[in-house]
Every structure is written in C-alpha cells, then in structure tokens.
Amino acid sequence: MASDKAIGMMDNAYFVGRKEILDWINDTLDLSTAKIEDTCSGAIACQLIDAHFPGKVPMQKVQWDARNDYEYVNNYKVLQSCFSRLKIDKSPDVDKLVRGKYQDNLEFMQWCKAFCQQHQMAEGYDPLERRSRGKGG
C-alpha cells in the first residue's frame, strides 16, 4: 500500500536541516515544536502518518501528554502497528528515540519527511481536530 523505497542513509533526505524539518512539522500539523528532541514521544510521527493515510492511525490511542519513556513506547507501538498495516518497511529504533537524543530523532524525522513527500497529504486534513482525538491532544 505505502512505499518507503529509496530512502537509504545516503539519500538526500538525510541532508535536510533541523530548521527545515521543524518548519515542515509545524506547518503540516499546526504545531509550535521548538526542538527536534520534542518529537521523541512518537506522537508527532503518528500524526504525520495520519495526515497522509487518514484513519489508518488510531489517534485515540496516541498520548500527546506522554512524559515518560513507557508512554512514548506505547505511541511507537501504535506507529509500528500502522506501519505493518500499511506495509511500510521501517522499524524505528524505539530504544534510541525515546531517550530524546537530537541525532536519533533528527534522522527519524528526516526519514518521515522524505516518506511523507512520496505520498499526498489528505485533502482537507484538520490536524487540530485529529489531534483532539488523542489523549491530551
């Protein structure tokens, strides 16, 4: 269904800077994310996929107010389940991402941006409405 073809480590996707990634996230999801490290909960990745594949991510299971590693892990389980359903061959390194380290989260968001650019965003997608379905959204 979805394809993540040709997004290897030497792909141009991984040469996109922090500011461009943050601007893209904030514009796409109507957020005000200030740091790449703020993506470590997995909630933003879930909504990015939801924006391109509406209804495929059970947004009611996404915890926007997650503050602990185990809550972040639950968001990544939601994301990975969605990846499986969409046949997306990507396994985020959850152990690294939940630590909130800049480089790990930057690389994952670079991959997300490249992947999402291969797919059309849903017409009329309302990020605020969709986020409100999540826990603490």
GROMACS .gro file of N, CA and C in nm:
model
  411
    1MET      N    1   0.082  -0.118   0.000
    1MET     CA    2   0.000   0.000   0.000
    1MET      C    3   0.088   0.126   0.000
    2ALA      N    4   0.173   0.140   0.098
    2ALA     CA    5   0.264   0.254   0.105
    2ALA      C    6   0.404   0.205   0.073
    3SER      N    7   0.484   0.297   0.027
    3SER     CA    8   0.619   0.258  -0.010
    3SER      C    9   0.719   0.353   0.053
    4ASP      N   10   0.825   0.295   0.106
    4ASP     CA   11   0.934   0.378   0.160
    4ASP      C   12   1.060   0.352   0.079
    5LYS      N   13   1.040   0.323  -0.049
    5LYS     CA   14   1.153   0.287  -0.136
    5LYS      C   15   1.254   0.401  -0.147
    6ALA      N   16   1.375   0.363  -0.158
    6ALA     CA   17   1.485   0.454  -0.188
    6ALA      C   18   1.510   0.562  -0.083
    7ILE      N   19   1.487   0.531   0.044
    7ILE     CA   20   1.524   0.627   0.148
    7ILE      C   21   1.634   0.562   0.231
    8GLY      N   22   1.750   0.549   0.172
    8GLY     CA   23   1.866   0.494   0.242
    8GLY      C   24   1.941   0.605   0.313
    9MET      N   25   2.041   0.566   0.391
    9MET     CA   26   2.116   0.664   0.471
    9MET      C   27   2.189   0.768   0.387
   10MET      N   28   2.217   0.741   0.262
   10MET     CA   29   2.285   0.840   0.178
   10MET      C   30   2.186   0.916   0.090
   11ASP      N   31   2.058   0.895   0.112
   11ASP     CA   32   1.956   0.967   0.039
   11ASP      C   33   1.962   1.115   0.076
   12ASN      N   34   1.922   1.201  -0.015
   12ASN     CA   35   1.920   1.345   0.013
   12ASN      C   36   1.833   1.380   0.133
   13ALA      N   37   1.740   1.293   0.168
   13ALA     CA   38   1.652   1.317   0.282
   13ALA      C   39   1.731   1.340   0.410
   14TYR      N   40   1.843   1.273   0.423
   14TYR     CA   41   1.923   1.281   0.545
   14TYR      C   42   2.018   1.401   0.546
   15PHE      N   43   2.004   1.488   0.447
   15PHE     CA   44   2.083   1.611   0.444
   15PHE      C   45   1.995   1.733   0.463
   16VAL      N   46   1.874   1.709   0.511
   16VAL     CA   47   1.780   1.817   0.540
   16VAL      C   48   1.806   1.865   0.682
   17GLY      N   49   1.812   1.995   0.700
   17GLY     CA   50   1.848   2.051   0.830
   17GLY      C   51   1.735   2.058   0.931
   18ARG      N   52   1.774   2.085   1.053
   18ARG     CA   53   1.683   2.093   1.167
   18ARG      C   54   1.571   2.195   1.143
   19LYS      N   55   1.606   2.314   1.099
   19LYS     CA   56   1.506   2.418   1.081
   19LYS      C   57   1.402   2.378   0.977
   20GLU      N   58   1.446   2.322   0.867
   20GLU     CA   59   1.353   2.280   0.762
   20GLU      C   60   1.259   2.171   0.814
   21ILE      N   61   1.312   2.078   0.892
   21ILE     CA   62   1.228   1.971   0.950
   21ILE      C   63   1.126   2.031   1.045
   22LEU      N   64   1.170   2.119   1.134
   22LEU     CA   65   1.078   2.180   1.231
   22LEU      C   66   0.971   2.263   1.161
   23ASP      N   67   1.010   2.340   1.060
   23ASP     CA   68   0.912   2.420   0.985
   23ASP      C   69   0.809   2.329   0.918
   24TRP      N   70   0.855   2.220   0.861
   24TRP     CA   71   0.765   2.126   0.795
   24TRP      C   72   0.668   2.065   0.895
   25ILE      N   73   0.718   2.019   1.010
   25ILE     CA   74   0.632   1.961   1.113
   25ILE      C   75   0.528   2.063   1.157
   26ASN      N   76   0.574   2.183   1.190
   26ASN     CA   77   0.484   2.286   1.241
   26ASN      C   78   0.380   2.330   1.138
   27ASP      N   79   0.420   2.341   1.013
   27ASP     CA   80   0.326   2.379   0.907
   27ASP      C   81   0.226   2.268   0.879
   28THR      N   82   0.276   2.146   0.872
   28THR     CA   83   0.189   2.032   0.839
   28THR      C   84   0.087   2.004   0.949
   29LEU      N   85   0.131   2.011   1.075
   29LEU     CA   86   0.046   1.970   1.187
   29LEU      C   87  -0.006   2.086   1.270
   30ASP      N   88   0.019   2.209   1.226
   30ASP     CA   89  -0.026   2.327   1.300
   30ASP      C   90   0.020   2.320   1.446
   31LEU      N   91   0.150   2.299   1.462
   31LEU     CA   92   0.212   2.291   1.594
   31LEU      C   93   0.312   2.404   1.611
   32SER      N   94   0.374   2.409   1.727
   32SER     CA   95   0.483   2.504   1.750
   32SER      C   96   0.600   2.431   1.817
   33THR      N   97   0.638   2.320   1.756
   33THR     CA   98   0.750   2.240   1.807
   33THR      C   99   0.879   2.321   1.791
   34ALA      N  100   0.952   2.335   1.902
   34ALA     CA  101   1.071   2.420   1.902
   34ALA      C  102   1.200   2.342   1.883
   35LYS      N  103   1.200   2.212   1.923
   35LYS     CA  104   1.323   2.133   1.918
   35LYS      C  105   1.294   1.996   1.859
   36ILE      N  106   1.391   1.945   1.787
   36ILE     CA  107   1.380   1.810   1.732
   36ILE      C  108   1.356   1.708   1.843
   37GLU      N  109   1.419   1.730   1.957
   37GLU     CA  110   1.406   1.637   2.069
   37GLU      C  111   1.262   1.624   2.117
   38ASP      N  112   1.178   1.724   2.087
   38ASP     CA  113   1.037   1.721   2.126
   38ASP      C  114   0.957   1.617   2.048
   39THR      N  115   1.018   1.557   1.947
   39THR     CA  116   0.948   1.455   1.868
   39THR      C  117   0.965   1.316   1.927
   40CYS      N  118   1.039   1.304   2.037
   40CYS     CA  119   1.075   1.172   2.090
   40CYS      C  120   0.958   1.092   2.143
   41SER      N  121   0.844   1.154   2.167
   41SER     CA  122   0.729   1.080   2.221
   41SER      C  123   0.664   0.990   2.116
   42GLY      N  124   0.690   1.016   1.989
   42GLY     CA  125   0.628   0.937   1.882
   42GLY      C  126   0.494   0.991   1.838
   43ALA      N  127   0.435   1.082   1.914
   43ALA     CA  128   0.302   1.135   1.880
   43ALA      C  129   0.305   1.211   1.748
   44ILE      N  130   0.409   1.289   1.726
   44ILE     CA  131   0.420   1.367   1.602
   44ILE      C  132   0.433   1.273   1.482
   45ALA      N  133   0.513   1.169   1.496
   45ALA     CA  134   0.527   1.072   1.386
   45ALA      C  135   0.393   1.005   1.356
   46CYS      N  136   0.319   0.972   1.461
   46CYS     CA  137   0.186   0.912   1.440
   46CYS      C  138   0.096   1.006   1.360
   47GLN      N  139   0.097   1.135   1.398
   47GLN     CA  140   0.008   1.227   1.327
   47GLN      C  141   0.056   1.256   1.185
   48LEU      N  142   0.186   1.255   1.163
   48LEU     CA  143   0.235   1.275   1.026
   48LEU      C  144   0.184   1.163   0.935
   49ILE      N  145   0.189   1.040   0.984
   49ILE     CA  146   0.137   0.928   0.905
   49ILE      C  147  -0.014   0.941   0.888
   50ASP      N  148  -0.083   0.983   0.995
   50ASP     CA  149  -0.228   1.002   0.988
   50ASP      C  150  -0.264   1.108   0.883
   51ALA      N  151  -0.183   1.211   0.871
   51ALA     CA  152  -0.210   1.318   0.775
   51ALA      C  153  -0.204   1.268   0.631
   52HIS      N  154  -0.126   1.165   0.607
   52HIS     CA  155  -0.110   1.112   0.472
   52HIS      C  156  -0.192   0.986   0.447
   53PHE      N  157  -0.232   0.920   0.555
   53PHE     CA  158  -0.315   0.799   0.546
   53PHE      C  159  -0.427   0.810   0.650
   54PRO      N  160  -0.523   0.899   0.626
   54PRO     CA  161  -0.628   0.926   0.727
   54PRO      C  162  -0.703   0.800   0.767
   55GLY      N  163  -0.724   0.790   0.897
   55GLY     CA  164  -0.800   0.677   0.950
   55GLY      C  165  -0.718   0.552   0.974
   56LYS      N  166  -0.594   0.551   0.930
   56LYS     CA  167  -0.510   0.433   0.948
   56LYS      C  168  -0.440   0.432   1.084
   57VAL      N  169  -0.426   0.549   1.144
   57VAL     CA  170  -0.365   0.559   1.277
   57VAL      C  171  -0.478   0.579   1.378
   58PRO      N  172  -0.491   0.489   1.475
   58PRO     CA  173  -0.595   0.508   1.577
   58PRO      C  174  -0.554   0.622   1.671
   59MET      N  175  -0.590   0.745   1.632
   59MET     CA  176  -0.545   0.864   1.705
   59MET      C  177  -0.591   0.865   1.851
   60GLN      N  178  -0.698   0.795   1.883
   60GLN     CA  179  -0.744   0.790   2.021
   60GLN      C  180  -0.646   0.717   2.113
   61LYS      N  181  -0.554   0.642   2.054
   61LYS     CA  182  -0.453   0.571   2.133
   61LYS      C  183  -0.323   0.650   2.149
   62VAL      N  184  -0.309   0.760   2.076
   62VAL     CA  185  -0.187   0.839   2.080
   62VAL      C  186  -0.189   0.931   2.202
   63GLN      N  187  -0.083   0.925   2.280
   63GLN     CA  188  -0.074   1.005   2.402
   63GLN      C  189   0.009   1.131   2.376
   64TRP      N  190  -0.059   1.243   2.357
   64TRP     CA  191   0.010   1.370   2.334
   64TRP      C  192   0.071   1.425   2.460
   65ASP      N  193   0.018   1.385   2.574
   65ASP     CA  194   0.070   1.435   2.702
   65ASP      C  195   0.169   1.338   2.765
   66ALA      N  196   0.222   1.245   2.687
   66ALA     CA  197   0.319   1.148   2.738
   66ALA      C  198   0.443   1.219   2.792
   67ARG      N  199   0.488   1.177   2.909
   67ARG     CA  200   0.604   1.239   2.972
   67ARG      C  201   0.711   1.138   3.012
   68ASN      N  202   0.680   1.010   3.000
   68ASN     CA  203   0.772   0.904   3.042
   68ASN      C  204   0.801   0.809   2.928
   69ASP      N  205   0.917   0.743   2.937
   69ASP     CA  206   0.959   0.651   2.831
   69ASP      C  207   0.852   0.546   2.799
   70TYR      N  208   0.791   0.488   2.903
   70TYR     CA  209   0.694   0.381   2.877
   70TYR      C  210   0.571   0.435   2.803
   71GLU      N  211   0.536   0.561   2.822
   71GLU     CA  212   0.426   0.620   2.747
   71GLU      C  213   0.468   0.645   2.602
   72TYR      N  214   0.593   0.686   2.584
   72TYR     CA  215   0.644   0.704   2.448
   72TYR      C  216   0.642   0.571   2.373
   73VAL      N  217   0.681   0.465   2.442
   73VAL     CA  218   0.685   0.332   2.380
   73VAL      C  219   0.546   0.294   2.329
   74ASN      N  220   0.442   0.327   2.405
   74ASN     CA  221   0.305   0.298   2.359
   74ASN      C  222   0.274   0.370   2.229
   75ASN      N  223   0.319   0.495   2.216
   75ASN     CA  224   0.297   0.568   2.090
   75ASN      C  225   0.370   0.501   1.974
   76TYR      N  226   0.491   0.454   2.001
   76TYR     CA  227   0.566   0.386   1.895
   76TYR      C  228   0.503   0.251   1.859
   77LYS      N  229   0.437   0.187   1.955
   77LYS     CA  230   0.364   0.064   1.923
   77LYS      C  231   0.248   0.094   1.829
   78VAL      N  232   0.179   0.205   1.854
   78VAL     CA  233   0.070   0.248   1.764
   78VAL      C  234   0.127   0.274   1.625
   79LEU      N  235   0.239   0.344   1.620
   79LEU     CA  236   0.302   0.376   1.491
   79LEU      C  237   0.346   0.250   1.418
   80GLN      N  238   0.412   0.160   1.490
   80GLN     CA  239   0.462   0.038   1.426
   80GLN      C  240   0.347  -0.050   1.376
   81SER      N  241   0.239  -0.053   1.451
   81SER     CA  242   0.121  -0.128   1.407
   81SER      C  243   0.065  -0.069   1.277
   82CYS      N  244   0.065   0.062   1.269
   82CYS     CA  245   0.021   0.130   1.147
   82CYS      C  246   0.116   0.099   1.031
   83PHE      N  247   0.245   0.103   1.057
   83PHE     CA  248   0.344   0.069   0.954
   83PHE      C  249   0.318  -0.072   0.901
   84SER      N  250   0.289  -0.164   0.991
   84SER     CA  251   0.262  -0.303   0.948
   84SER      C  252   0.139  -0.310   0.860
   85ARG      N  253   0.031  -0.242   0.901
   85ARG     CA  254  -0.093  -0.243   0.822
   85ARG      C  255  -0.073  -0.181   0.685
   86LEU      N  256   0.011  -0.078   0.678
   86LEU     CA  257   0.035  -0.010   0.551
   86LEU      C  258   0.149  -0.073   0.471
   87LYS      N  259   0.209  -0.177   0.529
   87LYS     CA  260   0.322  -0.246   0.466
   87LYS      C  261   0.441  -0.152   0.443
   88ILE      N  262   0.467  -0.068   0.543
   88ILE     CA  263   0.582   0.022   0.541
   88ILE      C  264   0.698  -0.052   0.608
   89ASP      N  265   0.804  -0.071   0.533
   89ASP     CA  266   0.917  -0.149   0.583
   89ASP      C  267   1.015  -0.058   0.657
   90LYS      N  268   0.973  -0.013   0.775
   90LYS     CA  269   1.059   0.073   0.856
   90LYS      C  270   1.037   0.033   1.002
   91SER      N  271   1.146   0.009   1.070
   91SER     CA  272   1.139  -0.024   1.213
   91SER      C  273   1.215   0.081   1.291
   92PRO      N  274   1.142   0.179   1.345
   92PRO     CA  275   1.211   0.282   1.423
   92PRO      C  276   1.284   0.220   1.542
   93ASP      N  277   1.401   0.270   1.571
   93ASP     CA  278   1.477   0.222   1.686
   93ASP      C  279   1.422   0.292   1.811
   94VAL      N  280   1.317   0.235   1.865
   94VAL     CA  281   1.242   0.296   1.974
   94VAL      C  282   1.331   0.323   2.096
   95ASP      N  283   1.418   0.230   2.129
   95ASP     CA  284   1.505   0.248   2.245
   95ASP      C  285   1.589   0.376   2.233
   96LYS      N  286   1.633   0.407   2.114
   96LYS     CA  287   1.712   0.528   2.093
   96LYS      C  288   1.622   0.652   2.089
   97LEU      N  289   1.509   0.642   2.019
   97LEU     CA  290   1.422   0.758   2.001
   97LEU      C  291   1.364   0.809   2.132
   98VAL      N  292   1.323   0.718   2.219
   98VAL     CA  293   1.259   0.761   2.344
   98VAL      C  294   1.355   0.831   2.439
   99ARG      N  295   1.484   0.816   2.418
   99ARG     CA  296   1.582   0.885   2.502
   99ARG      C  297   1.586   1.035   2.473
  100GLY      N  298   1.530   1.074   2.359
  100GLY     CA  299   1.522   1.215   2.326
  100GLY      C  300   1.652   1.276   2.277
  101LYS      N  301   1.739   1.195   2.223
  101LYS     CA  302   1.866   1.246   2.171
  101LYS      C  303   1.843   1.312   2.035
  102TYR      N  304   1.908   1.424   2.016
  102TYR     CA  305   1.890   1.504   1.896
  102TYR      C  306   1.913   1.425   1.767
  103GLN      N  307   2.028   1.362   1.752
  103GLN     CA  308   2.065   1.299   1.625
  103GLN      C  309   1.970   1.186   1.585
  104ASP      N  310   1.934   1.101   1.682
  104ASP     CA  311   1.844   0.989   1.652
  104ASP      C  312   1.708   1.040   1.606
  105ASN      N  313   1.655   1.139   1.676
  105ASN     CA  314   1.524   1.192   1.641
  105ASN      C  315   1.528   1.273   1.511
  106LEU      N  316   1.638   1.344   1.487
  106LEU     CA  317   1.652   1.416   1.361
  106LEU      C  318   1.648   1.319   1.243
  107GLU      N  319   1.725   1.211   1.252
  107GLU     CA  320   1.729   1.114   1.142
  107GLU      C  321   1.592   1.051   1.118
  108PHE      N  322   1.518   1.023   1.225
  108PHE     CA  323   1.386   0.964   1.207
  108PHE      C  324   1.290   1.066   1.144
  109MET      N  325   1.297   1.190   1.187
  109MET     CA  326   1.211   1.294   1.128
  109MET      C  327   1.251   1.322   0.983
  110GLN      N  328   1.380   1.311   0.951
  110GLN     CA  329   1.423   1.325   0.812
  110GLN      C  330   1.362   1.214   0.728
  111TRP      N  331   1.362   1.092   0.782
  111TRP     CA  332   1.301   0.980   0.711
  111TRP      C  333   1.151   1.006   0.695
  112CYS      N  334   1.085   1.051   0.802
  112CYS     CA  335   0.941   1.078   0.797
  112CYS      C  336   0.908   1.181   0.690
  113LYS      N  337   0.988   1.287   0.684
  113LYS     CA  338   0.964   1.392   0.584
  113LYS      C  339   0.978   1.336   0.443
  114ALA      N  340   1.084   1.261   0.418
  114ALA     CA  341   1.104   1.203   0.285
  114ALA      C  342   0.991   1.107   0.250
  115PHE      N  343   0.951   1.025   0.347
  115PHE     CA  344   0.842   0.930   0.323
  115PHE      C  345   0.712   1.004   0.292
  116CYS      N  346   0.681   1.104   0.373
  116CYS     CA  347   0.556   1.177   0.354
  116CYS      C  348   0.555   1.253   0.222
  117GLN      N  349   0.671   1.298   0.176
  117GLN     CA  350   0.678   1.368   0.048
  117GLN      C  351   0.654   1.274  -0.070
  118GLN      N  352   0.666   1.145  -0.047
  118GLN     CA  353   0.636   1.047  -0.152
  118GLN      C  354   0.487   1.021  -0.162
  119HIS      N  355   0.410   1.071  -0.066
  119HIS     CA  356   0.266   1.046  -0.059
  119HIS      C  357   0.192   1.178  -0.043
  120GLN      N  358   0.077   1.185  -0.102
  120GLN     CA  359  -0.005   1.306  -0.096
  120GLN      C  360  -0.071   1.320   0.040
  121MET      N  361  -0.066   1.441   0.097
  121MET     CA  362  -0.137   1.467   0.221
  121MET      C  363  -0.286   1.468   0.190
  122ALA      N  364  -0.364   1.416   0.284
  122ALA     CA  365  -0.508   1.407   0.264
  122ALA      C  366  -0.569   1.546   0.247
  123GLU      N  367  -0.654   1.559   0.148
  123GLU     CA  368  -0.721   1.687   0.123
  123GLU      C  369  -0.815   1.719   0.239
  124GLY      N  370  -0.810   1.841   0.285
  124GLY     CA  371  -0.899   1.884   0.393
  124GLY      C  372  -0.860   1.830   0.530
  125TYR      N  373  -0.739   1.780   0.544
  125TYR     CA  374  -0.696   1.724   0.673
  125TYR      C  375  -0.691   1.835   0.778
  126ASP      N  376  -0.755   1.811   0.891
  126ASP     CA  377  -0.759   1.909   1.001
  126ASP      C  378  -0.675   1.855   1.117
  127PRO      N  379  -0.550   1.902   1.127
  127PRO     CA  380  -0.461   1.847   1.230
  127PRO      C  381  -0.510   1.871   1.373
  128LEU      N  382  -0.574   1.984   1.397
  128LEU     CA  383  -0.623   2.013   1.533
  128LEU      C  384  -0.735   1.918   1.573
  129GLU      N  385  -0.826   1.893   1.480
  129GLU     CA  386  -0.937   1.803   1.508
  129GLU      C  387  -0.886   1.662   1.530
  130ARG      N  388  -0.796   1.617   1.445
  130ARG     CA  389  -0.742   1.481   1.458
  130ARG      C  390  -0.663   1.465   1.588
  131ARG      N  391  -0.584   1.568   1.623
  131ARG     CA  392  -0.505   1.563   1.745
  131ARG      C  393  -0.595   1.560   1.869
  132SER      N  394  -0.709   1.626   1.862
  132SER     CA  395  -0.801   1.631   1.976
  132SER      C  396  -0.856   1.493   2.010
  133ARG      N  397  -0.846   1.398   1.917
  133ARG     CA  398  -0.892   1.262   1.943
  133ARG      C  399  -0.796   1.184   2.031
  134GLY      N  400  -0.671   1.229   2.036
  134GLY     CA  401  -0.570   1.162   2.116
  134GLY      C  402  -0.581   1.199   2.263
  135LYS      N  403  -0.506   1.130   2.344
  135LYS     CA  404  -0.503   1.156   2.488
  135LYS      C  405  -0.417   1.279   2.514
  136GLY      N  406  -0.476   1.382   2.569
  136GLY     CA  407  -0.402   1.504   2.598
  136GLY      C  408  -0.374   1.590   2.477
  137GLY      N  409  -0.443   1.564   2.366
  137GLY     CA  410  -0.417   1.636   2.242
  137GLY      C  411  -0.488   1.766   2.229
   0.00000   0.00000   0.00000
